[in-house]
Amino acid sequence: MEDEAPRRRGRPSLPSEHSLGAYLRALRTSQRLTVRQVARAIGLPESSAGYISQLEKGVKVPSPEVAEQLASRLGDARGIFRLWAMV
């Protein structure tokens, strides 16, 4: 029997076409954080990693509370997350 490579959970993340989501992803990856780590860091359960991915893809808009936590944790000096939550 052939040895199989270990399976990875989830599917590979694709770069976002959504500029605000791309900004979030750029901040996250520049700090070498996974979506699970970001979810945990902003006070969400690890199972909310899918929500962070949806933000990065532009499928969801963050609530003002989540936007504030993202800004605080990832260092959003331009205030983009707060503006995004107002959409």
PDB file of C-alpha atoms in Angstrom:
ATOM      1  CA  MET A   1       0.000   0.000   0.000  1.00  0.00           C
ATOM      2  CA  GLU A   2       1.330   3.447  -0.898  1.00  0.00           C
ATOM      3  CA  ASP A   3       1.952   6.050   1.759  1.00  0.00           C
ATOM      4  CA  GLU A   4      -0.443   8.933   1.450  1.00  0.00           C
ATOM      5  CA  ALA A   5       0.404  12.503   2.329  1.00  0.00           C
ATOM      6  CA  PRO A   6      -1.374  13.655   5.483  1.00  0.00           C
ATOM      7  CA  ARG A   7      -4.740  15.201   4.724  1.00  0.00           C
ATOM      8  CA  ARG A   8      -5.247  18.846   5.490  1.00  0.00           C
ATOM      9  CA  ARG A   9      -8.563  20.085   6.743  1.00  0.00           C
ATOM     10  CA  GLY A  10     -10.509  22.652   4.799  1.00  0.00           C
ATOM     11  CA  ARG A  11      -9.774  23.926   1.359  1.00  0.00           C
ATOM     12  CA  PRO A  12      -6.940  26.177   0.287  1.00  0.00           C
ATOM     13  CA  SER A  13      -7.623  29.842   0.623  1.00  0.00           C
ATOM     14  CA  LEU A  14      -7.752  31.836  -2.566  1.00  0.00           C
ATOM     15  CA  PRO A  15      -6.752  35.488  -2.736  1.00  0.00           C
ATOM     16  CA  SER A  16      -9.707  37.800  -2.348  1.00  0.00           C
ATOM     17  CA  GLU A  17     -11.057  39.965  -5.129  1.00  0.00           C
ATOM     18  CA  HIS A  18     -12.741  42.107  -2.488  1.00  0.00           C
ATOM     19  CA  SER A  19     -10.483  45.030  -1.565  1.00  0.00           C
ATOM     20  CA  LEU A  20     -11.567  45.234   2.086  1.00  0.00           C
ATOM     21  CA  GLY A  21     -11.290  41.480   2.461  1.00  0.00           C
ATOM     22  CA  ALA A  22      -7.873  41.598   0.805  1.00  0.00           C
ATOM     23  CA  TYR A  23      -6.834  44.294   3.297  1.00  0.00           C
ATOM     24  CA  LEU A  24      -7.932  42.065   6.189  1.00  0.00           C
ATOM     25  CA  ARG A  25      -6.080  39.095   4.699  1.00  0.00           C
ATOM     26  CA  ALA A  26      -2.928  41.165   4.132  1.00  0.00           C
ATOM     27  CA  LEU A  27      -2.890  42.325   7.751  1.00  0.00           C
ATOM     28  CA  ARG A  28      -3.540  38.793   8.993  1.00  0.00           C
ATOM     29  CA  THR A  29      -0.882  37.142   6.836  1.00  0.00           C
ATOM     30  CA  SER A  30       1.690  39.844   7.539  1.00  0.00           C
ATOM     31  CA  GLN A  31       1.397  38.841  11.188  1.00  0.00           C
ATOM     32  CA  ARG A  32       1.536  35.149  10.253  1.00  0.00           C
ATOM     33  CA  LEU A  33      -1.852  34.428  11.803  1.00  0.00           C
ATOM     34  CA  THR A  34      -4.323  31.819  10.694  1.00  0.00           C
ATOM     35  CA  VAL A  35      -8.035  32.570  10.450  1.00  0.00           C
ATOM     36  CA  ARG A  36      -8.530  30.409  13.549  1.00  0.00           C
ATOM     37  CA  GLN A  37      -5.974  32.447  15.483  1.00  0.00           C
ATOM     38  CA  VAL A  38      -7.656  35.693  14.433  1.00  0.00           C
ATOM     39  CA  ALA A  39     -11.062  34.370  15.482  1.00  0.00           C
ATOM     40  CA  ARG A  40      -9.673  33.442  18.899  1.00  0.00           C
ATOM     41  CA  ALA A  41      -7.785  36.737  19.238  1.00  0.00           C
ATOM     42  CA  ILE A  42     -10.923  38.810  18.714  1.00  0.00           C
ATOM     43  CA  GLY A  43     -12.959  36.813  21.210  1.00  0.00           C
ATOM     44  CA  LEU A  44     -14.742  34.418  18.868  1.00  0.00           C
ATOM     45  CA  PRO A  45     -14.546  30.635  19.115  1.00  0.00           C
ATOM     46  CA  GLU A  46     -12.109  28.838  16.821  1.00  0.00           C
ATOM     47  CA  SER A  47     -15.131  27.491  14.976  1.00  0.00           C
ATOM     48  CA  SER A  48     -15.710  31.049  13.706  1.00  0.00           C
ATOM     49  CA  ALA A  49     -12.745  30.719  11.359  1.00  0.00           C
ATOM     50  CA  GLY A  50     -15.254  30.334   8.521  1.00  0.00           C
ATOM     51  CA  TYR A  51     -16.705  33.730   9.405  1.00  0.00           C
ATOM     52  CA  ILE A  52     -13.245  35.314   9.153  1.00  0.00           C
ATOM     53  CA  SER A  53     -12.777  33.616   5.775  1.00  0.00           C
ATOM     54  CA  GLN A  54     -16.119  35.005   4.620  1.00  0.00           C
ATOM     55  CA  LEU A  55     -14.998  38.494   5.653  1.00  0.00           C
ATOM     56  CA  GLU A  56     -11.804  38.035   3.635  1.00  0.00           C
ATOM     57  CA  LYS A  57     -13.825  36.959   0.597  1.00  0.00           C
ATOM     58  CA  GLY A  58     -16.226  39.896   0.966  1.00  0.00           C
ATOM     59  CA  VAL A  59     -19.218  37.634   1.531  1.00  0.00           C
ATOM     60  CA  LYS A  60     -19.914  39.116   4.976  1.00  0.00           C
ATOM     61  CA  VAL A  61     -19.591  42.567   6.514  1.00  0.00           C
ATOM     62  CA  PRO A  62     -18.250  42.719  10.082  1.00  0.00           C
ATOM     63  CA  SER A  63     -20.443  43.980  12.884  1.00  0.00           C
ATOM     64  CA  PRO A  64     -19.186  47.163  14.564  1.00  0.00           C
ATOM     65  CA  GLU A  65     -18.002  45.060  17.521  1.00  0.00           C
ATOM     66  CA  VAL A  66     -16.054  42.644  15.326  1.00  0.00           C
ATOM     67  CA  ALA A  67     -14.638  45.551  13.310  1.00  0.00           C
ATOM     68  CA  GLU A  68     -13.412  47.165  16.532  1.00  0.00           C
ATOM     69  CA  GLN A  69     -11.786  43.916  17.685  1.00  0.00           C
ATOM     70  CA  LEU A  70     -10.143  43.370  14.288  1.00  0.00           C
ATOM     71  CA  ALA A  71      -8.801  46.931  14.317  1.00  0.00           C
ATOM     72  CA  SER A  72      -7.461  46.516  17.826  1.00  0.00           C
ATOM     73  CA  ARG A  73      -5.851  43.102  17.227  1.00  0.00           C
ATOM     74  CA  LEU A  74      -4.506  43.590  13.705  1.00  0.00           C
ATOM     75  CA  GLY A  75      -3.530  47.253  13.994  1.00  0.00           C
ATOM     76  CA  ASP A  76      -5.862  48.982  11.530  1.00  0.00           C
ATOM     77  CA  ALA A  77      -4.300  52.450  11.731  1.00  0.00           C
ATOM     78  CA  ARG A  78      -6.414  53.758   8.844  1.00  0.00           C
ATOM     79  CA  GLY A  79      -9.743  52.846  10.453  1.00  0.00           C
ATOM     80  CA  ILE A  80     -10.821  50.773   7.466  1.00  0.00           C
ATOM     81  CA  PHE A  81     -12.563  48.089   9.521  1.00  0.00           C
ATOM     82  CA  ARG A  82     -14.750  50.615  11.334  1.00  0.00           C
ATOM     83  CA  LEU A  83     -15.808  52.150   8.012  1.00  0.00           C
ATOM     84  CA  TRP A  84     -16.448  48.713   6.533  1.00  0.00           C
ATOM     85  CA  ALA A  85     -18.837  47.891   9.392  1.00  0.00           C
ATOM     86  CA  MET A  86     -20.896  50.952   8.511  1.00  0.00           C
ATOM     87  CA  VAL A  87     -21.719  49.648   5.029  1.00  0.00           C
TER      88      VAL A  87
END
